[in-house]
Coordinates of C-alpha atoms in Angstrom, one line a residue:
M1 CA -248.4 91.9 100.5
H2 CA -248.2 88.6 98.6
A3 CA -250.8 85.9 99.0
T4 CA -249.8 82.3 99.7
P5 CA -250.5 79.8 96.8
T6 CA -253.8 78.7 98.1
K7 CA -256.4 79.9 100.6
R8 CA -256.2 76.5 102.4
R9 CA -252.5 76.7 102.8
R10 CA -252.7 80.3 104.1
R11 CA -255.3 79.4 106.7
A12 CA -253.2 76.4 107.9
L13 CA -250.1 78.6 108.2
A14 CA -252.1 81.3 110.0
L15 CA -253.6 78.9 112.5
G16 CA -250.2 77.3 113.2
A17 CA -248.5 80.7 113.5
A18 CA -251.1 82.0 115.8
L19 CA -250.0 79.5 118.4
V20 CA -246.4 80.7 118.4
A21 CA -246.5 84.3 117.3
A22 CA -244.6 86.1 120.0
A23 CA -245.3 89.8 119.7
I24 CA -248.3 90.7 117.7
A25 CA -250.1 93.9 118.9
V26 CA -248.1 93.9 122.1
P27 CA -248.5 97.0 124.2
A28 CA -245.5 98.7 125.8
G29 CA -245.1 97.8 129.4
A30 CA -245.6 101.3 130.7
E31 CA -248.8 101.7 128.7
A32 CA -250.2 98.4 129.9
V33 CA -249.5 99.3 133.6
G34 CA -251.0 102.8 133.1
Q35 CA -254.2 101.4 131.7
L36 CA -254.7 98.7 134.3
A37 CA -252.7 97.4 137.2
L38 CA -250.9 94.1 136.5
S39 CA -252.6 92.5 139.5
Q40 CA -256.1 93.2 138.1
H41 CA -258.1 90.9 135.9
G42 CA -256.6 91.3 132.3
G43 CA -254.0 93.7 133.5
A44 CA -251.1 91.6 132.2
Q45 CA -252.7 90.7 128.9
R46 CA -250.5 91.3 125.8
H47 CA -252.8 90.5 122.9
Q48 CA -255.8 92.7 122.0
G49 CA -258.6 90.5 120.7
D50 CA -258.4 87.8 118.1
Q51 CA -255.0 87.6 116.5
T52 CA -255.9 85.4 113.4
R53 CA -256.1 88.3 110.9
T54 CA -252.9 89.9 112.2
V55 CA -251.0 86.6 111.8
Q56 CA -252.4 86.1 108.3
Q57 CA -251.2 89.6 107.3
A58 CA -247.7 88.7 108.5
I59 CA -247.4 85.8 106.1
Q60 CA -245.8 86.5 102.8
R61 CA -244.8 84.1 100.0
A62 CA -241.1 83.1 100.3
A63 CA -239.4 85.1 97.6
A64 CA -237.1 87.6 99.3
K65 CA -234.6 89.9 97.5
N66 CA -232.6 90.4 100.6
V67 CA -232.0 88.5 103.9
I68 CA -230.7 89.9 107.1
L69 CA -229.8 87.2 109.6
L70 CA -229.2 88.4 113.2
I71 CA -227.6 86.1 115.8
G72 CA -227.6 86.9 119.5
D73 CA -224.8 84.6 120.7
G74 CA -225.9 82.7 123.8
M75 CA -229.2 84.5 123.7
G76 CA -231.6 81.9 125.1
D77 CA -235.1 82.6 126.3
S78 CA -233.8 83.3 129.8
E79 CA -231.3 85.9 128.5
I80 CA -234.1 87.6 126.5
T81 CA -236.4 87.6 129.6
I82 CA -233.7 89.0 131.9
A83 CA -233.0 91.9 129.5
R84 CA -236.7 92.6 129.0
N85 CA -237.5 92.6 132.7
Y86 CA -234.5 94.8 133.5
Q87 CA -234.8 97.4 130.8
Y88 CA -238.6 97.5 130.1
G89 CA -240.3 95.7 133.0
A90 CA -242.1 92.4 133.1
A91 CA -245.1 93.7 131.1
G92 CA -242.9 95.6 128.6
R93 CA -241.5 94.6 125.3
L94 CA -238.2 94.6 123.5
P95 CA -238.9 96.9 120.5
G96 CA -237.0 94.7 118.1
L97 CA -237.1 91.1 119.1
D98 CA -240.7 91.2 120.4
A99 CA -241.9 93.0 117.3
L100 CA -241.1 90.2 114.9
P101 CA -244.5 88.7 114.1
L102 CA -243.8 85.0 113.4
T103 CA -242.0 82.9 115.9
G104 CA -240.8 79.4 116.5
S105 CA -238.1 77.4 118.2
Y106 CA -235.1 75.5 116.8
T107 CA -232.9 72.7 118.1
T108 CA -229.1 73.4 118.4
Y109 CA -227.3 70.1 119.1
S110 CA -224.0 69.3 117.4
V111 CA -222.7 65.9 116.6
V112 CA -219.8 63.7 118.0
K113 CA -216.6 64.0 115.9
D114 CA -215.3 60.5 116.2
G115 CA -215.3 57.2 118.1
A116 CA -218.2 54.8 118.6
D117 CA -220.7 57.7 118.7
K118 CA -219.4 59.5 115.6
G119 CA -222.2 61.4 114.0
K120 CA -224.6 61.0 116.9
P121 CA -226.0 64.0 118.8
D122 CA -223.8 66.0 121.1
Y123 CA -226.6 67.7 123.1
V124 CA -224.8 70.9 124.0
T125 CA -223.2 72.7 121.1
D126 CA -220.6 75.4 120.9
S127 CA -220.8 78.5 118.6
A128 CA -218.7 77.0 115.9
A129 CA -220.8 73.9 115.3
S130 CA -224.1 75.7 115.7
G131 CA -223.0 78.5 113.3
S132 CA -221.8 76.0 110.8
A133 CA -225.2 74.3 110.9
W134 CA -227.2 77.4 109.7
A135 CA -224.4 78.6 107.5
T136 CA -224.0 75.3 105.6
G137 CA -227.0 73.2 106.4
T138 CA -224.7 70.5 107.7
K139 CA -224.4 69.3 111.4
T140 CA -220.8 69.1 112.6
Y141 CA -218.7 68.8 115.7
D142 CA -217.8 71.4 118.4
G143 CA -215.0 73.6 117.3
A144 CA -215.5 73.0 113.5
I145 CA -215.9 76.0 111.2
S146 CA -218.0 75.0 108.2
V147 CA -216.5 71.6 107.6
D148 CA -218.4 68.4 108.1
V149 CA -217.7 65.6 110.6
D150 CA -215.0 64.3 108.3
G151 CA -213.4 67.7 107.8
K152 CA -214.7 68.3 104.3
P153 CA -215.5 72.0 103.6
Q154 CA -219.2 72.8 103.2
Q155 CA -220.4 75.8 101.1
T156 CA -221.8 78.7 103.2
L157 CA -224.7 81.0 102.6
L158 CA -222.4 83.9 102.1
E159 CA -220.3 82.0 99.6
L160 CA -223.4 80.9 97.7
A161 CA -225.0 84.3 97.8
K162 CA -221.8 85.8 96.3
A163 CA -221.6 83.1 93.6
N164 CA -225.2 83.8 92.7
G165 CA -224.5 87.5 92.2
L166 CA -225.8 88.9 95.5
R167 CA -223.9 91.4 97.7
T168 CA -222.7 90.1 101.0
G169 CA -221.9 91.4 104.5
D170 CA -220.6 89.9 107.8
V171 CA -220.8 92.0 111.0
S172 CA -219.9 91.2 114.7
T173 CA -219.1 92.8 118.0
A174 CA -216.5 90.0 118.5
E175 CA -213.3 89.5 116.7
I176 CA -214.3 88.9 113.1
Q177 CA -212.4 85.6 113.3
D178 CA -214.6 84.4 116.1
A179 CA -216.8 81.4 115.5
T180 CA -220.1 83.0 114.4
P181 CA -218.7 85.5 111.8
A182 CA -216.1 82.9 110.7
V183 CA -218.6 80.3 109.7
Q184 CA -219.7 82.3 106.7
V185 CA -216.2 82.9 105.3
A186 CA -213.9 80.1 106.3
H187 CA -213.4 76.3 106.6
V188 CA -211.1 75.0 109.3
G189 CA -211.1 72.1 111.8
A190 CA -210.3 74.3 114.8
R191 CA -212.1 77.5 115.5
S192 CA -209.0 79.0 117.2
C193 CA -207.2 79.1 113.8
Y194 CA -207.4 82.9 113.7
G195 CA -204.2 83.8 111.9
P196 CA -201.0 82.4 110.3
D197 CA -199.3 82.4 113.7
T198 CA -201.9 80.1 115.3
A199 CA -200.4 76.7 116.1
S200 CA -203.8 75.0 116.2
C201 CA -204.3 75.6 112.4
G202 CA -202.3 72.4 111.8
S203 CA -203.0 71.0 108.3
D204 CA -205.3 74.0 107.6
A205 CA -202.3 76.4 107.6
L206 CA -201.2 77.7 104.2
Q207 CA -197.7 76.5 104.8
N208 CA -199.1 73.0 105.4
G209 CA -201.1 72.9 102.2
G210 CA -204.4 74.0 103.7
L211 CA -206.8 76.8 102.9
G212 CA -205.2 79.1 105.5
S213 CA -206.3 80.7 108.7
I214 CA -209.7 82.2 109.2
S215 CA -208.3 85.7 108.6
E216 CA -206.7 84.6 105.4
Q217 CA -209.8 82.8 104.2
L218 CA -211.9 85.9 105.0
L219 CA -209.7 87.9 102.5
N220 CA -210.3 85.2 99.9
A221 CA -214.1 85.1 100.6
R222 CA -214.2 88.9 99.9
P223 CA -217.5 89.9 101.3
D224 CA -218.5 93.4 100.2
V225 CA -218.7 94.5 103.8
T226 CA -216.9 93.1 106.9
L227 CA -217.1 94.9 110.2
G228 CA -216.0 93.9 113.7
G229 CA -213.0 93.5 116.0
G230 CA -209.9 91.4 115.6
S231 CA -207.3 93.7 114.1
A232 CA -204.6 92.0 116.1
S233 CA -204.7 88.9 113.9
F234 CA -204.3 91.0 110.8
Q235 CA -200.9 92.2 112.0
Q236 CA -199.6 88.7 111.6
T237 CA -197.5 87.8 108.5
A238 CA -198.4 85.3 105.9
K239 CA -196.1 82.2 106.0
A240 CA -196.8 80.9 102.5
G241 CA -198.4 81.7 99.2
Q242 CA -198.1 84.7 97.0
W243 CA -198.5 87.1 100.0
Q244 CA -195.7 85.4 102.0
G245 CA -193.9 88.0 104.1
D246 CA -196.7 90.6 104.1
T247 CA -198.9 91.3 107.0
L248 CA -202.6 90.4 106.4
V249 CA -203.7 94.1 106.7
S250 CA -201.1 95.0 104.0
Q251 CA -202.3 92.1 101.9
A252 CA -205.9 93.4 102.3
Q253 CA -204.9 96.8 101.1
Q254 CA -203.0 95.4 98.1
R255 CA -206.0 93.4 97.2
G256 CA -208.2 96.5 97.0
Y257 CA -209.9 96.4 100.4
Q258 CA -210.9 99.7 102.0
V259 CA -209.5 99.2 105.6
V260 CA -210.9 101.4 108.3
S261 CA -210.3 101.4 112.0
D262 CA -212.5 104.0 113.6
A263 CA -216.0 105.6 113.4
A264 CA -214.7 108.5 111.3
G265 CA -213.2 106.2 108.8
L266 CA -216.4 104.2 108.6
A267 CA -218.5 107.3 108.1
G268 CA -216.3 108.3 105.2
V269 CA -217.0 105.1 103.2
R270 CA -219.6 105.9 100.6
A271 CA -219.5 102.7 98.6
A272 CA -218.3 99.1 99.0
D273 CA -218.3 96.4 96.3
Q274 CA -216.1 93.7 94.9
S275 CA -213.8 96.3 93.4
K276 CA -213.4 98.0 96.8
P277 CA -214.7 95.8 99.6
L278 CA -214.8 97.3 103.1
L279 CA -212.9 95.8 106.0
G280 CA -213.6 97.6 109.3
L281 CA -211.5 96.4 112.2
F282 CA -212.2 98.6 115.2
T283 CA -210.6 96.8 118.1
P284 CA -207.7 94.4 118.6
G285 CA -210.0 91.9 120.2
N286 CA -213.8 92.0 121.1
F287 CA -215.8 95.2 121.4
P288 CA -216.2 96.6 125.0
T289 CA -219.6 96.1 126.4
R290 CA -222.4 98.6 126.8
Y291 CA -222.7 98.3 130.6
A292 CA -220.0 98.1 133.1
P293 CA -219.6 94.6 134.5
T294 CA -221.2 93.1 137.6
T295 CA -219.8 90.2 139.5
A296 CA -222.1 87.3 140.7
T297 CA -221.1 85.7 143.9
V298 CA -222.4 82.9 146.1
G299 CA -225.1 84.6 148.1
G300 CA -224.9 87.7 145.9
A301 CA -228.6 87.9 145.3
D302 CA -229.1 88.6 149.0
H303 CA -227.2 91.9 148.7
A304 CA -228.7 95.2 147.7
P305 CA -230.0 95.1 144.1
V306 CA -227.7 96.9 141.6
T307 CA -228.5 99.2 138.7
C308 CA -226.4 98.8 135.6
T309 CA -224.2 101.7 134.7
A310 CA -222.6 102.8 131.4
N311 CA -219.2 101.3 130.5
P312 CA -216.8 104.2 130.0
A313 CA -214.8 102.1 127.6
R314 CA -217.7 101.5 125.2
L315 CA -217.0 102.5 121.6
S316 CA -218.7 105.6 120.2
T317 CA -222.3 105.3 119.1
G318 CA -221.1 105.4 115.5
L319 CA -219.7 101.9 116.1
S320 CA -222.7 100.5 118.0
L321 CA -224.2 97.3 116.6
Q322 CA -227.2 99.3 115.4
S323 CA -224.9 101.8 113.6
L324 CA -222.9 99.0 112.0
T325 CA -226.1 97.3 110.9
N326 CA -227.5 100.5 109.4
K327 CA -224.2 101.3 107.6
S328 CA -224.0 97.7 106.2
I329 CA -227.5 97.9 104.9
Q330 CA -226.8 101.3 103.3
L331 CA -223.8 100.0 101.5
L332 CA -225.4 96.7 100.4
D333 CA -228.7 98.1 99.3
R334 CA -228.0 99.4 95.9
G335 CA -231.3 99.8 94.1
R336 CA -234.8 99.3 95.4
G337 CA -237.6 97.2 94.1
K338 CA -237.6 93.5 93.1
S339 CA -235.4 93.9 90.0
G340 CA -231.7 93.3 90.1
K341 CA -229.7 91.4 92.7
G342 CA -230.1 91.8 96.5
F343 CA -227.9 91.0 99.4
F344 CA -227.3 88.6 102.3
L345 CA -226.1 90.1 105.6
Q346 CA -225.3 88.3 108.8
V347 CA -225.1 90.4 112.1
E348 CA -223.9 89.0 115.4
G349 CA -224.4 90.4 118.9
A350 CA -221.4 88.4 120.3
S351 CA -221.0 89.3 123.9
I352 CA -224.3 88.2 125.4
D353 CA -222.6 84.8 125.4
K354 CA -219.2 86.1 126.6
Q355 CA -220.7 88.0 129.6
D356 CA -223.0 85.0 130.4
H357 CA -219.8 82.9 130.6
A358 CA -218.4 85.5 133.0
A359 CA -221.6 85.5 135.2
D360 CA -221.9 89.2 134.4
A361 CA -225.6 90.0 134.5
C362 CA -225.3 93.7 133.5
G363 CA -222.8 92.8 130.8
Q364 CA -225.2 90.3 129.2
I365 CA -228.2 92.6 129.6
G366 CA -226.5 95.5 127.8
E367 CA -225.4 93.3 125.0
T368 CA -228.9 92.0 124.6
I369 CA -230.3 95.6 124.4
D370 CA -227.6 96.4 121.9
F371 CA -228.6 93.4 119.8
D372 CA -232.3 94.4 120.0
E373 CA -231.4 97.8 118.6
A374 CA -229.8 96.1 115.7
V375 CA -232.9 94.1 115.1
Q376 CA -234.9 97.3 115.2
A377 CA -232.7 98.7 112.5
A378 CA -233.1 95.6 110.3
L379 CA -236.9 95.6 110.8
A380 CA -237.2 99.3 110.0
F381 CA -235.4 98.7 106.7
A382 CA -237.4 95.6 105.9
K383 CA -240.7 97.4 106.4
Q384 CA -239.7 100.2 104.2
D385 CA -238.2 97.9 101.5
G386 CA -240.9 95.3 101.3
N387 CA -238.6 92.6 99.8
T388 CA -236.4 91.7 102.8
L389 CA -236.6 88.7 105.1
V390 CA -235.4 89.4 108.7
I391 CA -234.5 86.5 110.9
A392 CA -233.4 86.9 114.5
T393 CA -232.3 84.0 116.6
A394 CA -229.5 82.6 118.8
D395 CA -226.8 80.0 118.3
H396 CA -227.4 78.3 121.6
A397 CA -228.8 78.8 125.1
H398 CA -226.8 79.7 128.2
S399 CA -226.8 79.4 131.9
S400 CA -228.4 82.5 133.4
Q401 CA -231.7 81.9 135.2
I402 CA -234.2 84.1 137.0
V403 CA -234.7 82.6 140.4
D404 CA -237.1 83.2 143.3
N405 CA -234.8 82.6 146.2
T406 CA -231.0 83.1 146.4
P407 CA -229.3 79.7 145.7
P408 CA -227.2 78.5 148.5
T409 CA -224.2 77.3 146.4
S410 CA -224.6 79.0 143.0
L411 CA -223.3 82.4 141.9
S412 CA -226.1 85.1 141.9
T413 CA -226.8 88.8 141.5
A414 CA -229.7 91.0 142.5
L415 CA -230.9 93.7 140.0
R416 CA -233.2 96.6 140.3
T417 CA -235.5 96.4 137.3
A418 CA -237.6 99.0 135.4
D419 CA -240.6 97.9 137.5
G420 CA -238.8 99.2 140.6
T421 CA -238.5 95.7 142.1
T422 CA -235.8 93.1 142.5
M423 CA -234.9 90.4 140.0
K424 CA -232.5 87.6 141.2
V425 CA -230.3 86.1 138.5
S426 CA -228.3 82.9 139.1
Y427 CA -225.4 81.1 137.3
G428 CA -225.3 77.5 138.4
T429 CA -223.0 75.7 135.9
A430 CA -219.6 76.8 137.2
G431 CA -218.0 78.1 140.3
A432 CA -216.4 81.5 140.8
G433 CA -213.6 82.3 138.4
S434 CA -214.7 79.6 136.0
S435 CA -216.6 79.9 132.7
Q436 CA -220.3 79.2 132.9
Q437 CA -221.5 76.6 130.4
H438 CA -223.8 76.6 127.4
T439 CA -227.0 74.7 127.8
G440 CA -228.7 72.4 125.3
T441 CA -232.3 73.7 125.2
Q442 CA -234.0 74.8 122.0
V443 CA -233.9 78.6 121.4
R444 CA -236.2 81.1 119.9
I445 CA -236.2 82.1 116.2
A446 CA -238.4 84.9 114.9
A447 CA -238.9 86.5 111.5
Y448 CA -240.5 89.2 109.4
G449 CA -241.0 89.5 105.7
P450 CA -241.1 87.1 102.7
G451 CA -240.8 83.5 103.9
A452 CA -241.0 84.4 107.6
A453 CA -243.6 81.7 108.1
N454 CA -240.9 79.1 107.6
V455 CA -239.6 79.7 111.1
V456 CA -242.9 78.8 112.7
G457 CA -243.1 75.7 114.9
L458 CA -240.1 73.5 115.8
S459 CA -237.2 73.5 113.3
D460 CA -233.5 72.8 113.5
Q461 CA -230.6 75.2 112.8
T462 CA -230.0 73.5 109.5
D463 CA -233.5 74.4 108.4
T464 CA -232.4 78.1 108.6
F465 CA -229.9 77.4 105.8
S466 CA -232.7 76.0 103.6
T467 CA -235.1 78.9 104.4
I468 CA -232.5 81.4 103.4
R469 CA -231.2 79.5 100.4
D470 CA -234.6 78.9 99.0
G471 CA -235.9 82.3 99.9
L472 CA -233.1 83.9 97.9
R473 CA -233.3 81.2 95.2
L474 CA -229.6 80.4 95.5
S475 CA -228.1 77.7 93.3
E476 CA -225.7 75.4 95.1
D477 CA -224.2 74.2 91.8
V478 CA -221.4 76.7 91.7
A479 CA -219.6 74.8 89.0
A480 CA -222.5 75.4 86.7
L481 CA -222.4 79.1 87.6
S482 CA -218.8 79.2 86.1
R483 CA -219.8 77.0 83.1
G484 CA -219.7 80.0 80.7
A485 CA -216.2 81.0 81.7
R486 CA -214.1 82.5 78.9
V487 CA -210.8 84.2 78.2
D488 CA -210.4 87.2 75.9
V489 CA -207.0 88.4 74.6
S490 CA -205.9 91.8 73.6
D491 CA -203.8 90.5 70.7
R492 CA -203.7 86.9 69.6
S493 CA -200.7 87.4 67.3
P494 CA -198.4 89.7 69.2
H495 CA -194.8 90.5 68.5
R496 CA -192.1 89.1 70.7
G497 CA -191.7 91.2 73.9
E498 CA -195.2 92.8 73.5
R499 CA -197.4 93.0 76.6
V500 CA -200.6 91.0 76.1
T501 CA -203.7 91.3 78.3
F502 CA -205.8 88.2 79.1
T503 CA -209.2 88.9 80.6
A504 CA -211.2 86.1 82.1
S505 CA -215.0 86.5 82.6
R506 CA -218.1 84.6 83.7
F507 CA -216.3 82.8 86.5
A508 CA -219.4 83.5 88.7
G509 CA -219.0 80.4 90.8
D510 CA -215.4 81.2 91.8
R511 CA -213.7 83.8 93.9
Q512 CA -210.2 83.4 92.6
V513 CA -208.5 82.0 89.5
R514 CA -205.0 80.5 89.0
V515 CA -203.3 81.6 85.8
Q516 CA -200.8 79.5 83.9
A517 CA -199.0 80.6 80.7
G518 CA -197.5 77.5 79.2
N519 CA -195.2 76.3 82.1
T520 CA -195.1 79.7 83.8
D521 CA -197.2 80.4 86.8
L522 CA -198.7 83.9 86.7
G523 CA -200.2 83.7 90.1
T524 CA -203.7 83.7 91.7
L525 CA -206.0 86.6 91.0
D526 CA -209.1 87.8 92.8
L527 CA -212.2 87.8 90.7
V528 CA -214.3 90.9 90.7
D529 CA -217.9 90.0 89.7
G530 CA -216.5 87.0 87.9
R531 CA -213.8 88.9 86.0
A532 CA -210.0 89.1 86.3
S533 CA -207.2 90.4 84.0
V534 CA -203.5 89.7 83.8
Q535 CA -200.7 90.9 81.6
W536 CA -198.1 88.6 80.0
K537 CA -194.9 89.4 78.0
A538 CA -195.1 87.5 74.7
E539 CA -192.4 84.9 74.1
R540 CA -191.5 82.8 71.1
G541 CA -193.9 80.3 69.5
S542 CA -197.4 79.4 70.5
T543 CA -198.6 79.6 74.1
T544 CA -201.8 78.5 75.8
V545 CA -202.9 80.6 78.8
T546 CA -205.2 78.7 81.2
F547 CA -207.4 80.3 83.9
T548 CA -208.6 77.8 86.5
G549 CA -211.3 78.6 89.0
V550 CA -210.0 77.9 92.5
Q551 CA -213.4 77.0 94.0
T552 CA -214.9 75.1 91.1
G553 CA -211.9 73.8 89.0
R554 CA -213.5 75.2 85.9
Q555 CA -211.0 76.1 83.2
A556 CA -211.0 78.5 80.3
T557 CA -208.1 78.9 77.9
A558 CA -206.8 81.2 75.2
Q559 CA -203.9 80.7 72.7
V560 CA -201.5 83.2 71.3
R561 CA -199.0 82.8 68.4
V562 CA -196.0 85.1 68.8
R563 CA -194.7 86.6 65.6

């Protein structure tokens, strides 16, 4: 356990954190009920005695080796409470979310894209703008993926972590092109720009001179581990560039990716790195939910309360969010202790939001429980590792509400909870058959490990970017990270027709390099840990070979004189 810089600062942090710590020394619901009935004096109490020392012990200096950021999409306080009440009872606890010791709230608003109010608050965000905020530290407009309000790409945490030598991972139960996973690996003006066939890509399409679709940019970002749905978009064919005419999945394989599509394939992967990154695509679209759906109706909460049932279409346990989280950590955690480089991993429980949109109470509950199990996995690793910051939060709040009486006009459902009583859940932002809306309230953020105290109190989503950047000590000056770039040559005086190998190195701030031999374009190469090699057939005279970093513009050259 690390001490904070001064005793005074430590006491101040502890006192502030004590006011918002969510789950310190919280008894399990069944234990609390067994000890004392909830209706008796003290029967519902969660804390045991003074919490000051417990909070102090949870505070560690912000110097993490690894960060695991877990996002419950659409998981506002109401969604958390509904899941807790149903699965564990009102006096119970979510073993993951409620075990994180330091808690705060953050604001989620986006900004207006254009017009007279350009740059002013848009009070209800979507997942694209909110994800872009924590991924880049920059507020943007709804629908934007890691570009600012003027459409300029903003560096993401995953890109910065990779440039600074850390291993990276991106996991979701949605299509991997969906907004939350996309914000770490792509920069487009329209979140729907999934693949090269998507008309909404517009000027972002490769054939129009842009960076390409989200799927294509994901391949360029080259995380060490990418797991989720969305295989359908990878069946599309590149329309431009050096991979034109190839499907994206074929392109991935040619670029060295290990592509897996089922639990057995994932279990067989023993290592993933920049030489052989892992791309797991387990469904054409989003993952099936844990629980079978329920349908809210007007007056539905007056009907007999339902009990959620297992969804027969759910993927195997080897592909649960908890399993994907554990597998990602296993692959990214190469070497314990503080020495060496660590990792950054983002994990999304995507369908809390999607089932909330559908007014499906059991669907959203099951996805919240799934997400909580992923938090448990991350927390267990962090406690064992000792150098890992775990942050769990949501991108925005949603519309489900626990109500006392059945609303006369809103959709509602009655559920039989773990307490054996009825909980009424209402959806009041859209009618039957329409999509329920996000809401603009602040949402919970909780953390454990080095730097966890930085989530305490009221912050904004953009603060999360700074907390992670500073905790991992990431430099945003990626051009400087490629400053030492160089090119080595196998033979500087080759004979005509001889094959010469050029090897670029120290392009740490870049992910790809363009290679030019005189007036001949030798193509764009993926950098593996800042290195890339290309062969060239020697021609007459003197030739300069130039490697140009795609992300930084940094150049390194070598000259050969053919004999």
